[in-house]
Coordinates of C-alpha atoms in Angstrom, one line a residue:
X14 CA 0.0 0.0 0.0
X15 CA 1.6 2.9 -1.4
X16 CA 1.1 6.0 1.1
X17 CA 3.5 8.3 -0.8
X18 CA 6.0 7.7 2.3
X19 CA 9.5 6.1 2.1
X20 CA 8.5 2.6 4.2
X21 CA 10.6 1.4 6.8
X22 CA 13.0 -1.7 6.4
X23 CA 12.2 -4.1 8.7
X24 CA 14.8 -3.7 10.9
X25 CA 13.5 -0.5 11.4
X26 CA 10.0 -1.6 12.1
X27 CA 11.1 -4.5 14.5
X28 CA 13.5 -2.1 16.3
X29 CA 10.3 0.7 17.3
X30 CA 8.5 -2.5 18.1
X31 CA 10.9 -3.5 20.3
X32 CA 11.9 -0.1 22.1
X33 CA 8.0 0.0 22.5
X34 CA 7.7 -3.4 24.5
X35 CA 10.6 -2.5 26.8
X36 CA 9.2 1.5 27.1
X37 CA 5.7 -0.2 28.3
X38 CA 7.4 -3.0 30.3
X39 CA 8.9 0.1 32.2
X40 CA 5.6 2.0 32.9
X41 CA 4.3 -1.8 33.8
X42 CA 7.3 -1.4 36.2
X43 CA 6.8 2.3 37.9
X44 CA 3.1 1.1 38.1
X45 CA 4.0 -2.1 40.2
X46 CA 6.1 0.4 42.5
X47 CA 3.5 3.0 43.2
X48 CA 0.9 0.0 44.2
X49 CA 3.9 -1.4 46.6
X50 CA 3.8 1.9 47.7
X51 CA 0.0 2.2 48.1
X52 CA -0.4 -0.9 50.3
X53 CA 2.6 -0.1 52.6
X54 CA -0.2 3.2 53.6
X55 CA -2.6 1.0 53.6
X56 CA -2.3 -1.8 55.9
X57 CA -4.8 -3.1 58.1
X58 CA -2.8 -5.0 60.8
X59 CA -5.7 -7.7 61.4
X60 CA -8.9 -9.1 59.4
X61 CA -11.0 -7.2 62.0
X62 CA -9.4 -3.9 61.4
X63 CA -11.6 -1.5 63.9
X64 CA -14.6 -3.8 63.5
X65 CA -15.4 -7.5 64.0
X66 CA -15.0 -9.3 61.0
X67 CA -18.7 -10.7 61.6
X68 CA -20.3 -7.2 61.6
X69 CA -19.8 -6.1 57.8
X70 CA -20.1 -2.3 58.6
X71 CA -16.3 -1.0 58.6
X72 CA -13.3 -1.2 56.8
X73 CA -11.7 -4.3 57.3
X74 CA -8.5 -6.0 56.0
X75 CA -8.5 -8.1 53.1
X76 CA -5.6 -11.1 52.5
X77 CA -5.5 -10.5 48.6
X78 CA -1.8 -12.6 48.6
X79 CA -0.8 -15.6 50.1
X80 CA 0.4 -16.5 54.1
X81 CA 2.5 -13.5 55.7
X82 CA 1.6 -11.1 53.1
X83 CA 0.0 -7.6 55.0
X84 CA -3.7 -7.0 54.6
X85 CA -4.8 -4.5 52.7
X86 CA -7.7 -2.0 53.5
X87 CA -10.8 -3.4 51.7
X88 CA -12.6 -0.1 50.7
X89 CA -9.1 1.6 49.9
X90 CA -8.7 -1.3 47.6
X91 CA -11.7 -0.6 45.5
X92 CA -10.6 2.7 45.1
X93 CA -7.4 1.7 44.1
X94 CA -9.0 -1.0 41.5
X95 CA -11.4 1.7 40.1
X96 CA -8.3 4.1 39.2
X97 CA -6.6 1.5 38.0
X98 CA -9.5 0.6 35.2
X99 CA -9.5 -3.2 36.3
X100 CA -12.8 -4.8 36.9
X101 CA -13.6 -5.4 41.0
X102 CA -12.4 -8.9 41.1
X103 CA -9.5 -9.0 38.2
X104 CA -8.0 -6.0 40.0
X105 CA -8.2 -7.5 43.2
X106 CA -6.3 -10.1 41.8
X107 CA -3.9 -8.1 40.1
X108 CA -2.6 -6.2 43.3
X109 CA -2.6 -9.1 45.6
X110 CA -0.2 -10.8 42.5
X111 CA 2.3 -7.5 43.1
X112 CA 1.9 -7.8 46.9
X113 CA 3.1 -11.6 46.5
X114 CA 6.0 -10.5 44.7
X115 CA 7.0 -8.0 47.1
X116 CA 6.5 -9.8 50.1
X117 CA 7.0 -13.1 49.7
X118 CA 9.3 -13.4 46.6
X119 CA 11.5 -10.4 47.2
X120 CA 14.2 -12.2 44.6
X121 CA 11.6 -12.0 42.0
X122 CA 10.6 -8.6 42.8
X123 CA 13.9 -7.2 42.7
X124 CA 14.5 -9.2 39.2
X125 CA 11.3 -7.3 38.0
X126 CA 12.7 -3.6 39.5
X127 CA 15.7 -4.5 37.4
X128 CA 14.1 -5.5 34.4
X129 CA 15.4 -8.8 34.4
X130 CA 12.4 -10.5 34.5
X131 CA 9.0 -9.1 32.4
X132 CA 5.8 -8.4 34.8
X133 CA 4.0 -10.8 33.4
X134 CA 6.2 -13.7 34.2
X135 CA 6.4 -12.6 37.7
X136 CA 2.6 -12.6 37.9
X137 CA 2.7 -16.4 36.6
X138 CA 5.1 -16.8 39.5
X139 CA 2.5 -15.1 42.0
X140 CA -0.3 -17.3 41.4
X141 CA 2.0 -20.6 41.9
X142 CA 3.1 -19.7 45.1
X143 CA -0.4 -17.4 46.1
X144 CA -1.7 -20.9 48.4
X145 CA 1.7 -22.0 49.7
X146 CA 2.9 -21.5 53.1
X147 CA 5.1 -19.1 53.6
X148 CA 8.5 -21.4 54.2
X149 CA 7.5 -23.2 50.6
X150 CA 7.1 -19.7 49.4
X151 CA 10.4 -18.5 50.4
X152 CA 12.1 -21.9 49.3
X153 CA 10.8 -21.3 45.8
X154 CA 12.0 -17.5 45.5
X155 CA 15.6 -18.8 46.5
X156 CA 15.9 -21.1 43.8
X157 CA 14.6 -18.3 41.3
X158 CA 17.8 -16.2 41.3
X159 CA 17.7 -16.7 37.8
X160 CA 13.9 -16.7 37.5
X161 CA 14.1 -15.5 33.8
X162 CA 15.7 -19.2 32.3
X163 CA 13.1 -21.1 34.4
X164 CA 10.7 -23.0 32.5
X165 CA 6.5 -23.3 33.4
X166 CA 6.9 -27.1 33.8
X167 CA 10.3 -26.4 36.0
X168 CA 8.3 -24.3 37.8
X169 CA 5.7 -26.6 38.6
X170 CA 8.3 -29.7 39.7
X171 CA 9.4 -26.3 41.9
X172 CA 6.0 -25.9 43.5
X173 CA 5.7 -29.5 44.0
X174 CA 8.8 -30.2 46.0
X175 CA 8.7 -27.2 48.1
X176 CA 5.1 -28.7 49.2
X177 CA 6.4 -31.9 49.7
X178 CA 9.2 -30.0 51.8
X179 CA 7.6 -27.4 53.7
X180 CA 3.7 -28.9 53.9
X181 CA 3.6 -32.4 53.6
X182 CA 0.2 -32.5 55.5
X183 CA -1.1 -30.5 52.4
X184 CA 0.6 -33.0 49.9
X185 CA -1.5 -36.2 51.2
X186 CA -4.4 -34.6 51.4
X187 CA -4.5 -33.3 47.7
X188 CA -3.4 -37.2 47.1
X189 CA -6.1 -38.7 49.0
X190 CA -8.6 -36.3 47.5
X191 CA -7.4 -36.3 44.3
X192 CA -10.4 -38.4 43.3
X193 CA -12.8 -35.6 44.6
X194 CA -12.0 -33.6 41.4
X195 CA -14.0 -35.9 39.1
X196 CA -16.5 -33.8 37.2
X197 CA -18.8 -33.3 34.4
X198 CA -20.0 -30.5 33.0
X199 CA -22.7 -29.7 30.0
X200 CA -21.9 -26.1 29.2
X201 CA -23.6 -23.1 28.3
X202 CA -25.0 -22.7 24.5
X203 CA -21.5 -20.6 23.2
X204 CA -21.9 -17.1 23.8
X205 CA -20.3 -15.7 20.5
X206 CA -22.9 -16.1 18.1
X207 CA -24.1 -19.4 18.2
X208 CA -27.8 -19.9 17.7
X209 CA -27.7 -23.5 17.0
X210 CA -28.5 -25.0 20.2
X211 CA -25.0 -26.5 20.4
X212 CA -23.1 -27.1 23.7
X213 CA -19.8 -28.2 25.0
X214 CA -19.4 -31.2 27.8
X215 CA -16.1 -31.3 29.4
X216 CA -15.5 -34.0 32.0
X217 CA -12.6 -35.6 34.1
X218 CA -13.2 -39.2 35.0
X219 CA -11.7 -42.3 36.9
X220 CA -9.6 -44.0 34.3
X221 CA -12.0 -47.2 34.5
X222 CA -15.3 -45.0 33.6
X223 CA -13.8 -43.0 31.0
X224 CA -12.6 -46.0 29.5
X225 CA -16.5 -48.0 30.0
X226 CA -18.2 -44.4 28.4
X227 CA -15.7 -44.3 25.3
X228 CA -16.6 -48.2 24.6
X229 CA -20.1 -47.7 24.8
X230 CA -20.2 -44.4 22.9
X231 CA -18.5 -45.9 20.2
X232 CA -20.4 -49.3 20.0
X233 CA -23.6 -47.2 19.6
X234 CA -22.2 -44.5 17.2
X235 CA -21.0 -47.6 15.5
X236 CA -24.7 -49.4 15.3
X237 CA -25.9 -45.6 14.1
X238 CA -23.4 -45.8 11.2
X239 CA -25.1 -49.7 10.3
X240 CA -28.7 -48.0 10.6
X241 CA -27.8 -46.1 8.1
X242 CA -26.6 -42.7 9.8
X243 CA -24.7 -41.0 7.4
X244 CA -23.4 -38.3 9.8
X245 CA -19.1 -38.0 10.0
X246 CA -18.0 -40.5 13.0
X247 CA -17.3 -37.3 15.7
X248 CA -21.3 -36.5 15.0
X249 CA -22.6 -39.7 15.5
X250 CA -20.8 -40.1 19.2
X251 CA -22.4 -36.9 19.9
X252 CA -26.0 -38.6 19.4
X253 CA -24.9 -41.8 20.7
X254 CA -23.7 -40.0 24.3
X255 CA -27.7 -37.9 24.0
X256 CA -29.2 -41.4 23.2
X257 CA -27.5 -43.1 26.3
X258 CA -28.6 -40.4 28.1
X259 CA -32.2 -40.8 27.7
X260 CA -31.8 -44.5 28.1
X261 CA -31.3 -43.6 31.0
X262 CA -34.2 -41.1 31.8
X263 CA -36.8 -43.9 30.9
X264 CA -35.5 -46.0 33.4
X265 CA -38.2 -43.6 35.3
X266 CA -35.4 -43.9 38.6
X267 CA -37.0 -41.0 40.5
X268 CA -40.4 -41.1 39.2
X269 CA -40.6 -38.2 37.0
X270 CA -39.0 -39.6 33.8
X271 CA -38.1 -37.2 30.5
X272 CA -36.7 -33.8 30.2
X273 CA -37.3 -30.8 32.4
X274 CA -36.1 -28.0 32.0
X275 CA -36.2 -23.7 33.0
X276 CA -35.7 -21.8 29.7
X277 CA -36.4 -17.9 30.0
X278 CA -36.6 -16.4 26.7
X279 CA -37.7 -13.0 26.1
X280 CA -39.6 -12.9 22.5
X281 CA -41.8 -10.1 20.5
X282 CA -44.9 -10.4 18.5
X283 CA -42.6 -9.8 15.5
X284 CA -40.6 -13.3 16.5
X285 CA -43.9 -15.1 16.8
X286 CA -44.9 -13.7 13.1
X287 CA -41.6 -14.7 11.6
X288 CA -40.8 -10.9 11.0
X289 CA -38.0 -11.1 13.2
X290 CA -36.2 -13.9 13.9
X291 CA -34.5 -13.7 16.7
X292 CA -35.1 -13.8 20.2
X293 CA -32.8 -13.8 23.6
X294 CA -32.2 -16.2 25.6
X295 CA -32.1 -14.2 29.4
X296 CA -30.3 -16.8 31.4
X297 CA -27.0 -16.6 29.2
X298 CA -27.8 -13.3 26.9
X299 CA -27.1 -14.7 23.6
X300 CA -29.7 -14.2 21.2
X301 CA -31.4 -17.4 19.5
X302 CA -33.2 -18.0 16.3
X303 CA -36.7 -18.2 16.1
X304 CA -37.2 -21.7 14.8
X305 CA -35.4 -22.9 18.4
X306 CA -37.7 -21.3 20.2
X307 CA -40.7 -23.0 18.0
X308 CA -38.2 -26.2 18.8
X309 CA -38.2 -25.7 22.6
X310 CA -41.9 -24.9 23.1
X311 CA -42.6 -27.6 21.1
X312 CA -41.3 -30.0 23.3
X313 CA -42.2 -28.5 26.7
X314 CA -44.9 -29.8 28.9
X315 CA -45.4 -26.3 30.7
X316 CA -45.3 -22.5 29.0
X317 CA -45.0 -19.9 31.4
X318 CA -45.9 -16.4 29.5
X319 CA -45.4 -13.5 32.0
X320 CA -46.5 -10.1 31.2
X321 CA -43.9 -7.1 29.9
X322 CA -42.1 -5.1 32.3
X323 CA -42.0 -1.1 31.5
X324 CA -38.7 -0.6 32.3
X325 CA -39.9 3.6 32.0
X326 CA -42.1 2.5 35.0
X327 CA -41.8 4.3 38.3
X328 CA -44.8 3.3 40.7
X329 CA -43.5 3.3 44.2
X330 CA -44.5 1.1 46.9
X331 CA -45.1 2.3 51.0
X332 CA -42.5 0.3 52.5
X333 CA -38.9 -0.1 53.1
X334 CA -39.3 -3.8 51.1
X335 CA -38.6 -3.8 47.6
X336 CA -41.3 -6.3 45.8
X337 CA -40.6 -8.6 42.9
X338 CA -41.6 -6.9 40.5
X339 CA -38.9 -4.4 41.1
X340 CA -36.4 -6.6 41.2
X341 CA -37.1 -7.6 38.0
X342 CA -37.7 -4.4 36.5
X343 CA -34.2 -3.1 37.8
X344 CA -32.5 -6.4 36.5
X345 CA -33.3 -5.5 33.0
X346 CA -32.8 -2.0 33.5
X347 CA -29.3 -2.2 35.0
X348 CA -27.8 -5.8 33.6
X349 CA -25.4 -6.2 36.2
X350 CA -23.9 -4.0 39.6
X351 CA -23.6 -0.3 38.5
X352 CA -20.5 -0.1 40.8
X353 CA -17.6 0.9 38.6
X354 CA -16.0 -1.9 35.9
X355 CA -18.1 -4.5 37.9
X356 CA -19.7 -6.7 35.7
X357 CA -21.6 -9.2 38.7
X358 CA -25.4 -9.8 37.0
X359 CA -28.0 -7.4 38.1
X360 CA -30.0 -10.8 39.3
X361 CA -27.3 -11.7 41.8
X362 CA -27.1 -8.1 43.4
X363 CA -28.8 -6.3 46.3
X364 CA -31.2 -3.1 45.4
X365 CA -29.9 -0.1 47.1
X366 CA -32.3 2.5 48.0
X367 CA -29.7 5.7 46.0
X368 CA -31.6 7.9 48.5
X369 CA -32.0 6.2 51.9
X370 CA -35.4 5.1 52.6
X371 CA -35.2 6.5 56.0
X372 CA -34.2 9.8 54.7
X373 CA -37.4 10.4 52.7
X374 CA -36.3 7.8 49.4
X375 CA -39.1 6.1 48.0
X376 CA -39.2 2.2 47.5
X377 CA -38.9 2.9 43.5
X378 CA -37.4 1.9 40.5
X379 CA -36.1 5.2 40.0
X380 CA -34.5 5.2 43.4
X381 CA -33.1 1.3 43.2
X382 CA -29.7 0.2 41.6
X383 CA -28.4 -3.1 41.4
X384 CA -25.1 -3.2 43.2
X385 CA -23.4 -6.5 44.4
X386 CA -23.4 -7.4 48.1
X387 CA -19.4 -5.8 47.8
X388 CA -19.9 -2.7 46.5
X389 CA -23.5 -2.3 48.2
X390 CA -21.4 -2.4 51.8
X391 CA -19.0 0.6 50.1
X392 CA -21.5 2.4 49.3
X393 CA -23.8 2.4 52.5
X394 CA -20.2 2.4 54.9
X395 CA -17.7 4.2 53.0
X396 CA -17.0 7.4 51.6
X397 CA -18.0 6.4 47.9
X398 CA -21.2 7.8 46.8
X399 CA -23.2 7.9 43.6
X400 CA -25.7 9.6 41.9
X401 CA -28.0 8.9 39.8
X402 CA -27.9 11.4 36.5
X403 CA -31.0 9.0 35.2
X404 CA -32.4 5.3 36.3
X405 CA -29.7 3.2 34.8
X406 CA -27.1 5.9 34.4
X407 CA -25.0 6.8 37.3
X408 CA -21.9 9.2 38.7
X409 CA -19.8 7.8 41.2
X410 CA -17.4 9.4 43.3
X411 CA -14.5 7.8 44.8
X412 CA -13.3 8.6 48.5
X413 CA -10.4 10.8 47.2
X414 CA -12.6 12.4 44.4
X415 CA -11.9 10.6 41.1
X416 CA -15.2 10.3 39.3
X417 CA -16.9 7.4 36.9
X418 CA -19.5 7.5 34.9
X419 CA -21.6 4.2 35.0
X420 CA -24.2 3.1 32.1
X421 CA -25.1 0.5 29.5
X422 CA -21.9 1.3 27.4
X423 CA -19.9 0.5 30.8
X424 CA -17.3 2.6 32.8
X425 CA -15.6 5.6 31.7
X426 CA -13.6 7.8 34.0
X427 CA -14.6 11.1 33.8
X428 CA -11.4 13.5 35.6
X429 CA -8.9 12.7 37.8
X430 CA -8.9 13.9 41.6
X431 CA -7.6 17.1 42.8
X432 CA -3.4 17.6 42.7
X433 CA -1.5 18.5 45.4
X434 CA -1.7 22.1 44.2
X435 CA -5.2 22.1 44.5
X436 CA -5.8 23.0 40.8
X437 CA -8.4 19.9 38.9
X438 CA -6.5 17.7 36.7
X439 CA -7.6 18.0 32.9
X440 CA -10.1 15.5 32.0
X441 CA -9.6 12.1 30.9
X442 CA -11.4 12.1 27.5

């Protein structure tokens, strides 16, 4: 593509590329400082802090990295996560990875001051040695003097003997109960487009039943193929595992044999006319085809049909109770917690009253948001504060004055806190 410029060789395009990694693996650096920095301010010398752990009303400390690591002011931490642009819980994660570093693996700390070793690497690091004691900790920083040559699977025979070592109560018990992580799973219809009513099973099995399920599947994929099932061979042990399956469901074991099943799909009179296609499945939000919803309902016993919610609604009720119908009229209003980068579902979340009931705020919609049991506690015994600019749009303010603006297109920080001059920094467009 000719844009009337001289191009680069590649030398000279690798080269930028490269000063560009080691420029951002620096600012990754001064940024892992200043939250060292942070948490030495803000340590919270027991779980309790200045309250019991049991009450739930003030700050407490958090263990966000692994044994003799300091605790970390809970509400500060949010703050902290907020500014940093990391959703509640990956941020959380994030710091207490650069706490571990810093107090439990000094040597791979000080390899990441001196750019010897990349952030990211040490981060790895931090969540192999976040659950080990702290002896097994510090016997796998001594052995990474040279942490940058050590390999992932050296690292895990690394992890493994300083266990064995340091906690060999631990290592028999994750023997003995090694069994107890036997599971199967039937996923969730795929979330990126898929409307086909496909889903993925995942599974780990004694050796004995995995190898009885793979014989059996492959004997009755094999008697499809003789029927006359045309299907590739992959296909037809798909339908062989469903057909096992409800083998097994006639077998009437509990008294209520064949399917049942909760599917809440929200559909228009367009979808039922064949105007419009597509419909949404609630439970995962991923839209779904029309003709699988005809499918569904075609093979269900019961059709519940519930009436539509206004979400423009706003009819109060006279009491400090929030009814159902709220609930659900705030979950499809709000999607998820309103608290800044959180993502929790609106259906697993509290309602706070945005004006406290007992200050004159009315059981509404237009005075409810959906905000996890987390942030709900911040917001009620904290200094963060909200408001609401319209139902389902909200300002918050952080306890040292940044400021986020919270809607359906998600967070977006608005300006920065005052400076130590006292002059507004410029905002963050």
């Amino acid at each position: 593509m000719d844009l009337g410029t001289r191009p680069r060789t590649t030398a000279a395009l690798l080269s930028e590329l490269r000063a560009g990694v080691l420029e951002r693996d620096a600012l990754v650096v001064r940024e892992w400082a200043g939250i060292v920095e942070w948490a030495g301010e803000h340590v919270v010398a027991t779980p309790e802090g200045a309250a019991t752990i049991t009450d739930g009303f003030l700050d407490t400390g958090v263990p966000i990295a692994g044994d003799g690591a300091p605790l970390v002011s809970e509400f500060a931490l949010m703050e902290l996560v907020a500014v940093l642009g990391r959703s509640p819980d990956g941020g959380r994660a994030y710091v207490g990875r650069v706490i571990e570093c810093a107090w439990r693996l000094p040597t791979v700390y000080a390899a990441v001051m001196a750019g010897r070793l990349t952030p990211w690497r040490a981060e790895r690091i931090a969540d192999l040695t976040h659950a080990l004691n702290a002896d097994a900790a510090g016997f796998v920083d001594r052995q990474l003097v040279h942490a940058s040559g050590v390999g992932w699977a050296q690292l895990d025979r690394l992890i493994a003997e300083a266990i064995l070592r340091f906690d060999p109560e631990r290592a028999e018990a994750e023997r003995a109960t090694a069994a107890d992580q036997r599971y199967v799973e039937v996923g969730d219809p795929d979330t990126h487009g898929n409307t086909h009513g496909i889903v993925h099973l995942s599974g780990v099995l004694d050796a004995a039943d995995g190898r009885d399920l793979d014989v059996a599947i492959a004997r009755r994929a094999r008697l499809l193929g003789d029927l006359g099932n045309d299907a590739p061979l992959d296909v037809r042990r798909s339908v062989a595992l469903g057909e096992l399956a409800r083998a097994d469901l006639t077998l009437d074991l509990e008294g209520s044999p064949g399917r049942k099943a909760i599917v809440n799909v929200h559909i228009t009179d367009t979808t039922l006319t064949g105007v419009n296609p597509v419909g949404r499945w609630e439970d995962q939000q991923v839209p779904v085809s029309s003709e699988q919803i005809r499918e569904w309902l075609g093979s269900a016993s019961t059709v519940i049909v519930r009436p539509v919610i206004d979400l423009a609604d706003h009819v109060p009720v006279d009491s400090y109770e929030i009814p159902e119908r709220h609930r659900v009229q705030v979950a499809l209003r709000d999607h998820a917690c309103r608290f800044p980068h959180c993502t929790r579902p609106a259906t697993r979340c509290d309602l706070d009253h945005a004006r406290p009931y007992g200050e004159g705020g009315p059981t509404c919609p237009c005075n409810e948001v959906a905000l996890c049991r987390r942030h709900h506690r911040a917001k009620t015994h904290s200094a963060w504060s909200y408001d609401i600019v319209m139902p389902g749009s909200y300002i918050w303010i952080s306890p040292n004055g940044f400021t986020f603006r919270v809607d359906h297109r998600g967070t977006h920080p608005i300006h920065h806190a005052t400076d130590p001059a006292g002059d507004p920094a410029p905002p963050d467009e």
